[in-house]
Coordinates of C-alpha atoms in Angstrom, one line a residue:
X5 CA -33.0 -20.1 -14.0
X6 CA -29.3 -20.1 -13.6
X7 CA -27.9 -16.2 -12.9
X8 CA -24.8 -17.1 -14.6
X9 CA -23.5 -19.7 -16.8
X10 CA -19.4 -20.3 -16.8
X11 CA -18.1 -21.7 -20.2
X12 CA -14.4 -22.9 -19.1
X13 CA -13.1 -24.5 -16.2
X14 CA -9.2 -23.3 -16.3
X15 CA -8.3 -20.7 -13.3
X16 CA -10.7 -18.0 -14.7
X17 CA -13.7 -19.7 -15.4
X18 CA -12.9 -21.4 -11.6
X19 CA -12.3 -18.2 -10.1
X20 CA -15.5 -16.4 -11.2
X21 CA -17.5 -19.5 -10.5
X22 CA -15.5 -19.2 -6.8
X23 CA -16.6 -15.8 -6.3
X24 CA -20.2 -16.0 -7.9
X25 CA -21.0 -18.8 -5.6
X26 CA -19.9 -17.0 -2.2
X27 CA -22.0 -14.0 -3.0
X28 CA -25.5 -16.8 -3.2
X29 CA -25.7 -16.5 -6.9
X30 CA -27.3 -19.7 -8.6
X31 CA -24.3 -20.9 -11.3
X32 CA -23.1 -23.4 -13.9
X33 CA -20.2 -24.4 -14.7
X34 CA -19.2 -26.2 -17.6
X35 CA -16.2 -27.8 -19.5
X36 CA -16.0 -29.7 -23.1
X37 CA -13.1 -32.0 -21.7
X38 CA -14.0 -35.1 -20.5
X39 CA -12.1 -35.0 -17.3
X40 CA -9.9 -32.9 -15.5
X41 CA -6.8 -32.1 -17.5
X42 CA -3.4 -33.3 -15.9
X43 CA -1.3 -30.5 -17.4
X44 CA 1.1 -28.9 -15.3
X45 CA 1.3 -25.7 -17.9
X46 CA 1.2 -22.6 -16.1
X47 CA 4.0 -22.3 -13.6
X48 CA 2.0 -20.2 -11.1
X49 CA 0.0 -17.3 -9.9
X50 CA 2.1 -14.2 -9.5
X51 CA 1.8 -11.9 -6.3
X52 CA -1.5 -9.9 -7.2
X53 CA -3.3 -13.1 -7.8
X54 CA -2.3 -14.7 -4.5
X55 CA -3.9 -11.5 -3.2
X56 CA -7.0 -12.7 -5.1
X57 CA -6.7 -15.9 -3.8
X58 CA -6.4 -15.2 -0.2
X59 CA -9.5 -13.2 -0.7
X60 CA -11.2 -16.2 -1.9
X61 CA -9.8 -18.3 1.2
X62 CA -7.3 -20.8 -1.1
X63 CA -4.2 -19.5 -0.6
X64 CA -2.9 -21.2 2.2
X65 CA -4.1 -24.5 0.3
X66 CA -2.1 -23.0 -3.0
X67 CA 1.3 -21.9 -0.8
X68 CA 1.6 -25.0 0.6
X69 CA 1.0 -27.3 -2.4
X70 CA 3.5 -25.4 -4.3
X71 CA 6.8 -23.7 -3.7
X72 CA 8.5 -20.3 -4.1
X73 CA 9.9 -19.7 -7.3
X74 CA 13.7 -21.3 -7.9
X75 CA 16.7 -20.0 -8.6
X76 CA 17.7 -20.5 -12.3
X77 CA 21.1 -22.2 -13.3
X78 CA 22.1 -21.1 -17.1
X79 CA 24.4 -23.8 -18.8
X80 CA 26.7 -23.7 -22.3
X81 CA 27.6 -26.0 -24.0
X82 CA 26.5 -28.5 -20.5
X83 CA 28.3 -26.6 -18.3
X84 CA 27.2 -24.4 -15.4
X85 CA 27.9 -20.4 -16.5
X86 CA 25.2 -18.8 -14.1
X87 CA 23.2 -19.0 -11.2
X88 CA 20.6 -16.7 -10.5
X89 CA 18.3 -15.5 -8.8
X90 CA 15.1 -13.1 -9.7
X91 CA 14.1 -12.2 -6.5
X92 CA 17.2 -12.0 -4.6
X93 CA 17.2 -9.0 -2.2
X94 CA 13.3 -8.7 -1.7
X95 CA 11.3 -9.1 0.8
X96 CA 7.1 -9.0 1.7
X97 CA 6.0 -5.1 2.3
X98 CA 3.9 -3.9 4.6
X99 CA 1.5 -3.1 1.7
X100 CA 2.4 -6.2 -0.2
X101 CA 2.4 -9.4 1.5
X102 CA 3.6 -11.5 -1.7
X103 CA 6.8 -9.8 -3.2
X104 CA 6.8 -12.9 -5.9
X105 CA 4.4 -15.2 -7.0
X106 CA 4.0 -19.2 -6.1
X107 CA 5.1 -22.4 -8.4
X108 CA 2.2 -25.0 -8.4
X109 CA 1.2 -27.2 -11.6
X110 CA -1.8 -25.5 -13.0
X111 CA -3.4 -28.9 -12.5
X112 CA -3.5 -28.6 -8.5
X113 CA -4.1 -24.8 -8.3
X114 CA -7.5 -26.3 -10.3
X115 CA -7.9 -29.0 -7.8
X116 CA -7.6 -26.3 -5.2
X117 CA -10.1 -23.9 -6.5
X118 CA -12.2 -26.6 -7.5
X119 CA -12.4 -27.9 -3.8
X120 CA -13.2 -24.7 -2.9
X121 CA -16.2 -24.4 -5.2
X122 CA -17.6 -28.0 -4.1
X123 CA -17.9 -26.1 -0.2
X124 CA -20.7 -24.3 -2.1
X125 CA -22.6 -27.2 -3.5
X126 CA -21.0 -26.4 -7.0
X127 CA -19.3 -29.1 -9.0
X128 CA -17.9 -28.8 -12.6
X129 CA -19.8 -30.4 -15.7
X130 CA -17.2 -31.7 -17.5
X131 CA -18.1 -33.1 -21.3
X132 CA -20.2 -30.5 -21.5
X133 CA -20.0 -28.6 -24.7
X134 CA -21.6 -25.2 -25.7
X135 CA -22.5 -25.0 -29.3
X136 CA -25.0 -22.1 -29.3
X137 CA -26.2 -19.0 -28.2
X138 CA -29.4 -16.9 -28.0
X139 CA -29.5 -13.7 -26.1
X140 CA -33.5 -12.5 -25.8
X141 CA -32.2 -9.5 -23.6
X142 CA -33.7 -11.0 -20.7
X143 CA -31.7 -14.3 -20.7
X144 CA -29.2 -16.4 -23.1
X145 CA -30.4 -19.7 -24.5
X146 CA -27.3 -22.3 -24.2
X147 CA -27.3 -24.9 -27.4
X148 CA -25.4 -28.0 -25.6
X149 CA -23.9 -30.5 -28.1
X150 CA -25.7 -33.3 -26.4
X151 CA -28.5 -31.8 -28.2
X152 CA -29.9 -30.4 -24.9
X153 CA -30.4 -26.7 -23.8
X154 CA -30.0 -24.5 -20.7
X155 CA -31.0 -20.8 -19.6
X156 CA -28.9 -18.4 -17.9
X157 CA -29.6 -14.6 -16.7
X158 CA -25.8 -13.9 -18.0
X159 CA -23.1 -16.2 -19.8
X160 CA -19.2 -15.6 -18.9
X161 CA -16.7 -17.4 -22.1
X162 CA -13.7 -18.5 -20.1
X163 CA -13.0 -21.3 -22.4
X164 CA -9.7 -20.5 -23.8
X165 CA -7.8 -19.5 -26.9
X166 CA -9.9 -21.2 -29.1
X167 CA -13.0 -19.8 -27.2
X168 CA -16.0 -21.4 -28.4
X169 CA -18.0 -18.8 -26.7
X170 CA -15.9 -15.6 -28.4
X171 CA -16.6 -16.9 -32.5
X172 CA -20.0 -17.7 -31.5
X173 CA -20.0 -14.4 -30.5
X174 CA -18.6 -13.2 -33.6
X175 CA -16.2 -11.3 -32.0
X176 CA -12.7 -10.3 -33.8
X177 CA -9.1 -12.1 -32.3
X178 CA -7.3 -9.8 -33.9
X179 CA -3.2 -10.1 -33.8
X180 CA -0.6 -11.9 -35.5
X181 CA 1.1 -15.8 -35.0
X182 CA 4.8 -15.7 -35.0
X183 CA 5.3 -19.0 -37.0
X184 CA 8.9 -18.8 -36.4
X185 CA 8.9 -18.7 -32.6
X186 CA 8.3 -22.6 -31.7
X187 CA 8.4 -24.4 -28.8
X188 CA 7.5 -27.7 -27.6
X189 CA 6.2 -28.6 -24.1
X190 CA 5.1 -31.5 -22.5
X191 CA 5.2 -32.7 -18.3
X192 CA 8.1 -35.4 -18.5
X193 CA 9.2 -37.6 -15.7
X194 CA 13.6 -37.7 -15.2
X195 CA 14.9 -40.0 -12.8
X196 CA 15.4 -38.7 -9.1
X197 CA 18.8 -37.8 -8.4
X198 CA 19.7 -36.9 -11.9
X199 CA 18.9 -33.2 -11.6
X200 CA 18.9 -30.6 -8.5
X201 CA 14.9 -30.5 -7.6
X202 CA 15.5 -26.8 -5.8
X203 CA 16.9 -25.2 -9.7
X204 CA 15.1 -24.4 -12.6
X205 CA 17.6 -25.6 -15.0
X206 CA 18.4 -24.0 -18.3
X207 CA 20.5 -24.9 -21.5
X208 CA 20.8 -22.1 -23.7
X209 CA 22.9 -23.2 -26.8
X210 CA 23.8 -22.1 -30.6
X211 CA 21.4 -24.9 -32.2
X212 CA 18.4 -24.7 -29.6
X213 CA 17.6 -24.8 -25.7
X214 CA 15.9 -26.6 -22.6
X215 CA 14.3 -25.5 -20.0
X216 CA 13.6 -27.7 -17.3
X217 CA 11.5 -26.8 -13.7
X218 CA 10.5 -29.2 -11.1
X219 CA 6.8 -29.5 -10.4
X220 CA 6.2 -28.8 -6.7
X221 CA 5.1 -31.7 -5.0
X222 CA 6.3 -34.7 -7.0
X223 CA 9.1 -36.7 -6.8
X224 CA 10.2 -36.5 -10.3
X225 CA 7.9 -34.7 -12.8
X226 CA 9.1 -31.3 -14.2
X227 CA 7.8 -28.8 -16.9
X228 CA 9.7 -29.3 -20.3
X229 CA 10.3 -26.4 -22.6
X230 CA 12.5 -26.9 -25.7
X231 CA 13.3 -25.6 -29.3
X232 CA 11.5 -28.1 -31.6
X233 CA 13.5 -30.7 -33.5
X234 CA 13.8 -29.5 -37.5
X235 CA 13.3 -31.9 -40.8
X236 CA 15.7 -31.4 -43.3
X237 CA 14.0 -28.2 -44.9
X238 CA 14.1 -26.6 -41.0
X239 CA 10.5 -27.2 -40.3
X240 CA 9.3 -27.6 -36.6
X241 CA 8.8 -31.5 -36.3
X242 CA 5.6 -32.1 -34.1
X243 CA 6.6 -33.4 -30.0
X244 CA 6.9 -36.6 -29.1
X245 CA 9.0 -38.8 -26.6
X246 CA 11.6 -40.2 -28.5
X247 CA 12.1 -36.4 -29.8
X248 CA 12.1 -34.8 -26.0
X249 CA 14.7 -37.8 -25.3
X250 CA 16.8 -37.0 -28.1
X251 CA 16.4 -32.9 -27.4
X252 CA 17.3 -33.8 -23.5
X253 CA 20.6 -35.8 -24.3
X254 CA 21.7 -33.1 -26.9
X255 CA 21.5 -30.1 -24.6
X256 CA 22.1 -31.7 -21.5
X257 CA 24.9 -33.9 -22.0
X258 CA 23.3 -36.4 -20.1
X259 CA 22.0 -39.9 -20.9
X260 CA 18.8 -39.9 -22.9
X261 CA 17.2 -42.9 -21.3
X262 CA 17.4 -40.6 -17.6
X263 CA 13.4 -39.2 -19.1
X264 CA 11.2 -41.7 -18.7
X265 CA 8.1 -40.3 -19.5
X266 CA 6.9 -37.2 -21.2
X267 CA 3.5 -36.8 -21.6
X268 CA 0.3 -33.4 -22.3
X269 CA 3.0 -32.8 -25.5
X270 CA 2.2 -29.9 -26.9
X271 CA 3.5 -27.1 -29.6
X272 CA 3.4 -23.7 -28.6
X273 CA 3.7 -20.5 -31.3
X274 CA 4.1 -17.2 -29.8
X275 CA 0.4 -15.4 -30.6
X276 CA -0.7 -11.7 -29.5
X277 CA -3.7 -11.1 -30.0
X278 CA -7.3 -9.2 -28.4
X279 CA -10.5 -9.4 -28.9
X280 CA -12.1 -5.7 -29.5
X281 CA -15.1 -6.3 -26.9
X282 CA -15.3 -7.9 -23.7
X283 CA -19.2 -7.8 -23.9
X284 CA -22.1 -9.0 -26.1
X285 CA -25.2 -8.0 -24.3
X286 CA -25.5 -10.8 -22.0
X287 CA -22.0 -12.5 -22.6
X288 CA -18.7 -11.9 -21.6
X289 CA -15.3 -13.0 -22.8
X290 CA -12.4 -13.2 -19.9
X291 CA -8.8 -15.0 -20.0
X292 CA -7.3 -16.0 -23.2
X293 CA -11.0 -16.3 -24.8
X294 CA -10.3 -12.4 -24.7
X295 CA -6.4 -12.5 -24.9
X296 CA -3.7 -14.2 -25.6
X297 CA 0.1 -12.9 -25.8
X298 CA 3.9 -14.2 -25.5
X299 CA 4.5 -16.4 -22.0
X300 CA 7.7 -14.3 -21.3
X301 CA 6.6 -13.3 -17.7
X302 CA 3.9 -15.5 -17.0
X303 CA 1.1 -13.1 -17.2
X304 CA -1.3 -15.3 -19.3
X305 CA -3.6 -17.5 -16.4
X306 CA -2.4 -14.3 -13.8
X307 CA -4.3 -11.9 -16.8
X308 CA -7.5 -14.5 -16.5
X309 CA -7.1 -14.6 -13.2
X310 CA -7.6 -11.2 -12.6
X311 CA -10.4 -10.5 -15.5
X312 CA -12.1 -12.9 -13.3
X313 CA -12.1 -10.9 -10.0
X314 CA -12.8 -7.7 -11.6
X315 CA -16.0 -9.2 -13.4
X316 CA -17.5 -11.4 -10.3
X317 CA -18.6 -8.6 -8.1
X318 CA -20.4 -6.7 -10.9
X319 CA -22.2 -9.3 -11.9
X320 CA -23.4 -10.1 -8.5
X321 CA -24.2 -6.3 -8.1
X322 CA -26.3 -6.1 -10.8
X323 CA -28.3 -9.9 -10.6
X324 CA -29.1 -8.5 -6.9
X325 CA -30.3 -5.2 -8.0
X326 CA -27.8 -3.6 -6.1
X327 CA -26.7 -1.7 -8.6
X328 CA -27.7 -0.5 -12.4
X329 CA -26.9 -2.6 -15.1
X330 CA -23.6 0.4 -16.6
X331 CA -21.9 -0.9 -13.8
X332 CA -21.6 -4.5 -16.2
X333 CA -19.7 -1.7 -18.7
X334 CA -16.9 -1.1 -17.0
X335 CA -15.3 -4.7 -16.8
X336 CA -14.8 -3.8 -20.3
X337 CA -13.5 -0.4 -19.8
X338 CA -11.4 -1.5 -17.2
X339 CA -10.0 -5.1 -18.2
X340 CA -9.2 -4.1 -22.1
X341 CA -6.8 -1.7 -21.4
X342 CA -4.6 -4.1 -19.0
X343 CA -4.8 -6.7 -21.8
X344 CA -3.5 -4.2 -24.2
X345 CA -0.6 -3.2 -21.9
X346 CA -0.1 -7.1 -21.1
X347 CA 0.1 -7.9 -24.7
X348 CA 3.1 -5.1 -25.1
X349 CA 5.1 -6.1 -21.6
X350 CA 5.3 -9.8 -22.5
X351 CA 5.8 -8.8 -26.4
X352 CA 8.6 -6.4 -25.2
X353 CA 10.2 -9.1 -22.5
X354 CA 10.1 -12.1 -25.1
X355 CA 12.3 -9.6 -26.9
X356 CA 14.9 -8.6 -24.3
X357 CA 14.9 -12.6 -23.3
X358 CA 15.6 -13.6 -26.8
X359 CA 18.6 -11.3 -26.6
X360 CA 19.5 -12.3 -23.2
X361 CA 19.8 -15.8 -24.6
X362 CA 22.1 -15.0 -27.0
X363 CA 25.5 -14.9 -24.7
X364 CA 26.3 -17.6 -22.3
X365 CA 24.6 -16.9 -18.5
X366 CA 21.5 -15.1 -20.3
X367 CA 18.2 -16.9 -19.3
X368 CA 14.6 -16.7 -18.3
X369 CA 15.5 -14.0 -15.4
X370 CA 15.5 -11.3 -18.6
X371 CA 11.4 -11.9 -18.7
X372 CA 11.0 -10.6 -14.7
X373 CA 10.6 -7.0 -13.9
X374 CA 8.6 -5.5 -11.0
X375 CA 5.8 -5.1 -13.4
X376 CA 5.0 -8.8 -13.7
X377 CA 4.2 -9.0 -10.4
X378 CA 0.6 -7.7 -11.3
X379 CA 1.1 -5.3 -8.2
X380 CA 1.1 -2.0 -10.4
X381 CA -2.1 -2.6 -11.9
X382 CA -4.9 -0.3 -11.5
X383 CA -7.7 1.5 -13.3
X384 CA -7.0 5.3 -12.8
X385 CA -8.9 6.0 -16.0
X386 CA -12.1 4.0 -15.0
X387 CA -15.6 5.7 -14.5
X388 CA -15.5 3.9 -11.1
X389 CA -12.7 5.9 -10.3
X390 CA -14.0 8.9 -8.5
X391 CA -11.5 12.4 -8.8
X392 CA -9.0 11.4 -5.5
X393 CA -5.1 12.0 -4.7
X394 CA -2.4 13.3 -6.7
X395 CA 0.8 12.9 -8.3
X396 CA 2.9 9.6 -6.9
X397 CA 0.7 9.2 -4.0
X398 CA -2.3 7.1 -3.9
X399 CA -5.4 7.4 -6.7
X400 CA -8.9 6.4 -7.1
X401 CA -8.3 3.2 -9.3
X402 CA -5.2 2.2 -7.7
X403 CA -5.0 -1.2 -6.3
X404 CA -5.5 -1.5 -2.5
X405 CA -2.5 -1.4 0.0
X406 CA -2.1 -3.9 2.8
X407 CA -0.5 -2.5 6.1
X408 CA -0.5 -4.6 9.8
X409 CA -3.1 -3.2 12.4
X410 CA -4.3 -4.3 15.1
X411 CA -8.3 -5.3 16.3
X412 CA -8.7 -2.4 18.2
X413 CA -11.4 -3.9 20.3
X414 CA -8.5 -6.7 21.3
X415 CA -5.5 -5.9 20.4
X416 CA -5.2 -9.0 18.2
X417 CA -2.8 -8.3 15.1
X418 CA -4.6 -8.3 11.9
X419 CA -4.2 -6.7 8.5
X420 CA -6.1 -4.8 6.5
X421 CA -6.5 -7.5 3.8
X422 CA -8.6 -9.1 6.6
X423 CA -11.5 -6.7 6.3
X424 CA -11.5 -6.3 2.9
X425 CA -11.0 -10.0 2.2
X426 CA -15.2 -11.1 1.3
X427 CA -18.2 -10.0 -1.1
X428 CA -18.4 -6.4 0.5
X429 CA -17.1 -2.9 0.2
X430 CA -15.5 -1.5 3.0
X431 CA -14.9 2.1 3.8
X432 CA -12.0 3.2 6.0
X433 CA -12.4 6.3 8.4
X434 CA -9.1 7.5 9.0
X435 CA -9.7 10.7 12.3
X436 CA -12.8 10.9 14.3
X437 CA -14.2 13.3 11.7
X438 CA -15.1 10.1 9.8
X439 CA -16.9 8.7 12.1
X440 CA -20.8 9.7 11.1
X441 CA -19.8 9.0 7.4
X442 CA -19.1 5.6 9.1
X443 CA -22.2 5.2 10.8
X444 CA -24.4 6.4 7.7
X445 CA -23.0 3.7 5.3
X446 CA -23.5 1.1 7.7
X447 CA -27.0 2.1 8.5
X448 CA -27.8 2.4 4.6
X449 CA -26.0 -0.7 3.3
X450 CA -25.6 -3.3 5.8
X451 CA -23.7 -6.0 5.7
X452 CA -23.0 -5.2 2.0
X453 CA -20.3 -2.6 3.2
X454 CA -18.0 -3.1 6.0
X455 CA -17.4 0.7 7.9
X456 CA -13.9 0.3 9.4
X457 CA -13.0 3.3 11.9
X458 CA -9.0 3.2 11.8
X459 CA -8.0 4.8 14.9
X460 CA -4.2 6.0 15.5
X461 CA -2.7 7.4 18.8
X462 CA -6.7 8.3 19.8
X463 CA -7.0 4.4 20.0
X464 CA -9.4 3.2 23.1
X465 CA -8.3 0.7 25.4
X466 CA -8.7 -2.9 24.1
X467 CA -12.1 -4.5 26.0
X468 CA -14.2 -1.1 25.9
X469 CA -16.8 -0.4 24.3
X470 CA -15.5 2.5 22.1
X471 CA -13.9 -0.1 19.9
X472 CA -16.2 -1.6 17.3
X473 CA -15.6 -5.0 16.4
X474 CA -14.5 -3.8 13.0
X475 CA -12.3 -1.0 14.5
X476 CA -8.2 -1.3 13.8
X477 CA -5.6 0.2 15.5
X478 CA -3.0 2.0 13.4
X479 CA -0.2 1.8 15.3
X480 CA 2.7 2.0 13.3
X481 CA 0.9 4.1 11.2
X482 CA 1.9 2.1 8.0
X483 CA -1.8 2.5 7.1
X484 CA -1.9 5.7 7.1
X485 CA 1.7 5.5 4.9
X486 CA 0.6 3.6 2.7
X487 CA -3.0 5.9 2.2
X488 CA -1.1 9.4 2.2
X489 CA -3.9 10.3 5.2
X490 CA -2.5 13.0 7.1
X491 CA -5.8 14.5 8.1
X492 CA -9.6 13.2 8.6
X493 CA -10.0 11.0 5.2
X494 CA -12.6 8.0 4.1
X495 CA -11.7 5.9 1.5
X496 CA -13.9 3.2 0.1
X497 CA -12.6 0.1 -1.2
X498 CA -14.0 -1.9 -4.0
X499 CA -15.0 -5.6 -3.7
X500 CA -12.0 -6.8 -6.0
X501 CA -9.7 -4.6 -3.9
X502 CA -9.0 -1.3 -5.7
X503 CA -9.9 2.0 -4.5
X504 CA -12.6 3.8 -5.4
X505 CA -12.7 6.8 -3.9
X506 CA -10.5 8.9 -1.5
X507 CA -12.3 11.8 0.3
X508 CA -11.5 14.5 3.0
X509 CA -13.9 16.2 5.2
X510 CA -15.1 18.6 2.7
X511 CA -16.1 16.0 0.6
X512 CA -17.9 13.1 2.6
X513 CA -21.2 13.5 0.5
X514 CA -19.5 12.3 -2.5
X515 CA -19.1 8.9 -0.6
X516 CA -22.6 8.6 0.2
X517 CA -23.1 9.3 -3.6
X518 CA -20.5 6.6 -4.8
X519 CA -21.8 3.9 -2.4
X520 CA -25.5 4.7 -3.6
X521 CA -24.0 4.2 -6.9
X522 CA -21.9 0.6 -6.4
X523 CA -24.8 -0.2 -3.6
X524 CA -28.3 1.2 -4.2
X525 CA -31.5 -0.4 -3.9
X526 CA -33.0 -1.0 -7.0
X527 CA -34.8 -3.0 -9.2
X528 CA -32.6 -3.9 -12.4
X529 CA -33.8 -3.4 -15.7
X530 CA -33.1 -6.2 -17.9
X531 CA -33.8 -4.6 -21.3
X532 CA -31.3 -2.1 -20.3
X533 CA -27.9 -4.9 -21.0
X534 CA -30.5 -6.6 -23.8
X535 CA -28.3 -7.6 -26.9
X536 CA -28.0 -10.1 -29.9
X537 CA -24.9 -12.3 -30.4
X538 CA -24.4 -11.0 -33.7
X539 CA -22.5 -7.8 -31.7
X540 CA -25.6 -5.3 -31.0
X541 CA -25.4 -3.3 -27.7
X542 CA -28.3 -2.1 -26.2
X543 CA -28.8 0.2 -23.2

């Protein structure tokens, strides 16, 4: 039987499949479309999710098909009023390798993953349509349209808006359509030379706007945005290429017959809404199947994204019996709360963009704040969360920092990242009073935790045999910065990167506790999670 069955084969439903697959977990994937979609649509993955990415081992293939995000020139009335430029004056952090995110057609980041996924003997189904469901508590019956069925220990719904998966489910998408905010998209082609390829280019006018970005890594295909053409009453006509021609010569003063091709048209009405539960007994909704909110910001595949990592490692905890089968709970309790606050940023940015707009030189700059960069995200509140740090420093929940070390067995730089990057925890011993909590997790949890000793000034000599081969040197101290260690301290990281727990020497038994809890032994108990689609939880 298949552990887990992946409805969706966008970003999410290729991340989880990305990180099911490299923990040995038996998996499905599966996608109604026929083929792979050509649709540039989203313009990227913001800095937290090329964190995610690295940890999966794409994101050198995903930095150098796309490019870093452009500068944006605002025009009135055709002319030039503003050039600018979000990111102007930052710079990669010791703690934060990626101070903005990447600009790659969401078509290649899908290749990418989906290359990835093929290294573990996992290819996408496509035409492959889910039309029922059946949770026994043990297992969830899949109805296919082909009239066929499948089995799978656990089902994931990353299949989009219109989620198949979620109104099987029964689950509530509760929000509201804005019917008056319409815009049309589509991937056009403009002649080369016509346009600068290194600006995102912006007409704001009094009757409408376009938006035009080059695609990274083509010669002349860019992401269209527009205000829709009108009928006579002021309704929204549908897209089509004569109407992005028309819409292309009105606001950029420039010959119509310069787009050639425009092509994946689409409408798009700003929608906000949530479903109330991530989790049906065996099912689970992630990406838009669970939300869906204004663009302003990019958040929507980066939200998916990120659902995705947070849910993989649980999964695999629990269908290897490391772990009890509450652990499943908290995707919920941890991913349903960021939606919430996603669904109010973007809500709140469309706003102050809208207004931006307004006066010549405003653009698409307005929807950018350090918040969109997904790097502020954590989950103080969780249950996984253990009591840890205080104030502004660093908390249980928080997401992980970076910082350079060095391999203190050979001097080699490295980074942190590095030895969290894989399906494992880690725990970093910051003092030599760490260093029997060190050996104790190693010795009960094997190669499911990594024990990292972090040495500072007490550093051996490179090539002895007091460095372990998973030792670091500290030796700017920016780990310690960026961990608020002053004194003897473990902290254990989670799988997806956030930590868990922060502990001085008075309190080591607490992490022998919390990995027993993430990491134990155990059989699971299936009836535990059992459930019926119609919404029942059990356990």
């Amino acid at each position: 039987m298949t552990d887990v069955l992946i409805v969706g084969a966008g970003p999410t439903g290729l991340t989880l499949a990305c990180d099911l697959a490299r923990r040995g977990l038996t998996i499905r994937i599966v996608d109604k479309s026929p083929g792979h979609p050509r649709s540039s649509r989203a313009k990227g993955p913001n800095a937290r999710s090329l964190e995610v990415l690295e940890d999966l081992g794409v994101v050198e293939a995903v930095l150098a098909a796309g490019s870093a995000p452009l500068p944006m020139r605002k025009y009135r009335d055709g002319v030039p009023v503003a050039d600018t430029d979000p990111y102007a004056g930052s710079a990669p952090m010791p703690d934060a390798p990626y101070d903005r995110g990447r600009l790659i057609a969401q078509w290649r980041l899908e290749e990418i993953l989906r290359d990835r996924l093929a290294g573990y003997g996992v290819a996408v189904e496509t035409g492959t349509e889910v039309v029922g469901l059946t949770d026994d508590g043990t297992s969830v019956t899949v109805a296919l349209a082909d009239g066929s069925s499948t089995s799978a220990r656990y089902v994931a719904g990353c299949d989009g808006a219109h989620s198949r998966v979620r109104k099987l489910l029964g689950v509530p998408f509760e929000g509201e359509t804005a019917e008056d905010q319409v815009m049309v998209c589509g991937d056009v082609e403009i002649d080369p030379g016509v346009l600068d390829r290194g600006i995102w280019h912006q007409w704001f006018d009094e009757d409408g706007a376009v938006m035009l970005c080059p695609v990274p890594g083509t010669r002349a295909a860019w992401w269209f945005q527009s205000g829709p053409e009108r009928d006579a009453d002021g309704r929204p006509l549908a897209p089509s290429a004569d109407g992005f021609r028309r819409l292309f010569a009105r606001h950029t003063r420039l010959p119509a017959a310069h787009l050639t091709e425009a092509t994946l048209l689409s409408t798009y009405r700003v929608n906000v809404r949530m479903a109330d539960r991530y989790r049906v007994g065996r099912v689970f909704l992630a990406g838009d199947a669970a939300h869906v909110h204004a663009i302003a910001g990019g958040l929507g595949m980066n939200t998916g994204i990120q659902d995705a990592f947070n849910l993989g490692w649980k999964l695999a905890q629990v269908l290897r019996g490391r772990s009890g089968t509450e652990l499943l709970d908290t995707y919920e309790e941890e991913r349903l709360p960021v939606a919430a606050w996603t669904l109010d940023l973007t809500s709140e940015r469309l706003r102050a963009t809208l207004e931006a707009i307004r006066k010549p030189g405003g653009g698409l700059d307005s929807a950018i704040t350090p918040s969109t960069s997904g790097l502020d995200r954590g989950y103080r509140w969780s249950s996984l969360a253990h009591p840890g740090g205080d104030g502004d420093a660093l908390r249980s929940g928080d997401r992980a920092p970076d910082a350079p070390c060095a391999v203190a067995a050979t001097g080699a730089p490295t980074r942190l990242f590095r030895s969290f990057a894989g399906p494992h925890l880690t725990v970093l011993g910051f003092g030599a009073g760490t260093e029997g909590v060190l050996r104790a997790a190693a010795s009960a949890h094997g190669d499911a935790v990594r024990a990292v000793r972090v040495y500072g000034a007490d550093a051996p000599e490179p090539g002895t045999e007091a460095a372990g081969p998973d030792a670091l040197h500290d030796r700017e101290g920016l780990a310690r910065t960026a961990y608020g260690v002053g004194r003897d301290t473990v902290v254990v990281i989670r799988p997806d990167n956030h930590v868990g727990l922060i502990s001085d020497t008075g309190g080591f038994d607490a992490v022998h506790r919390y990995l027993e809890a993430l990491d134990g032994v155990r059989k699971p108990d299936p009836m535990s999670v059992a459930g019926m689609v119609d919404g029942t939880r059990k356990g």
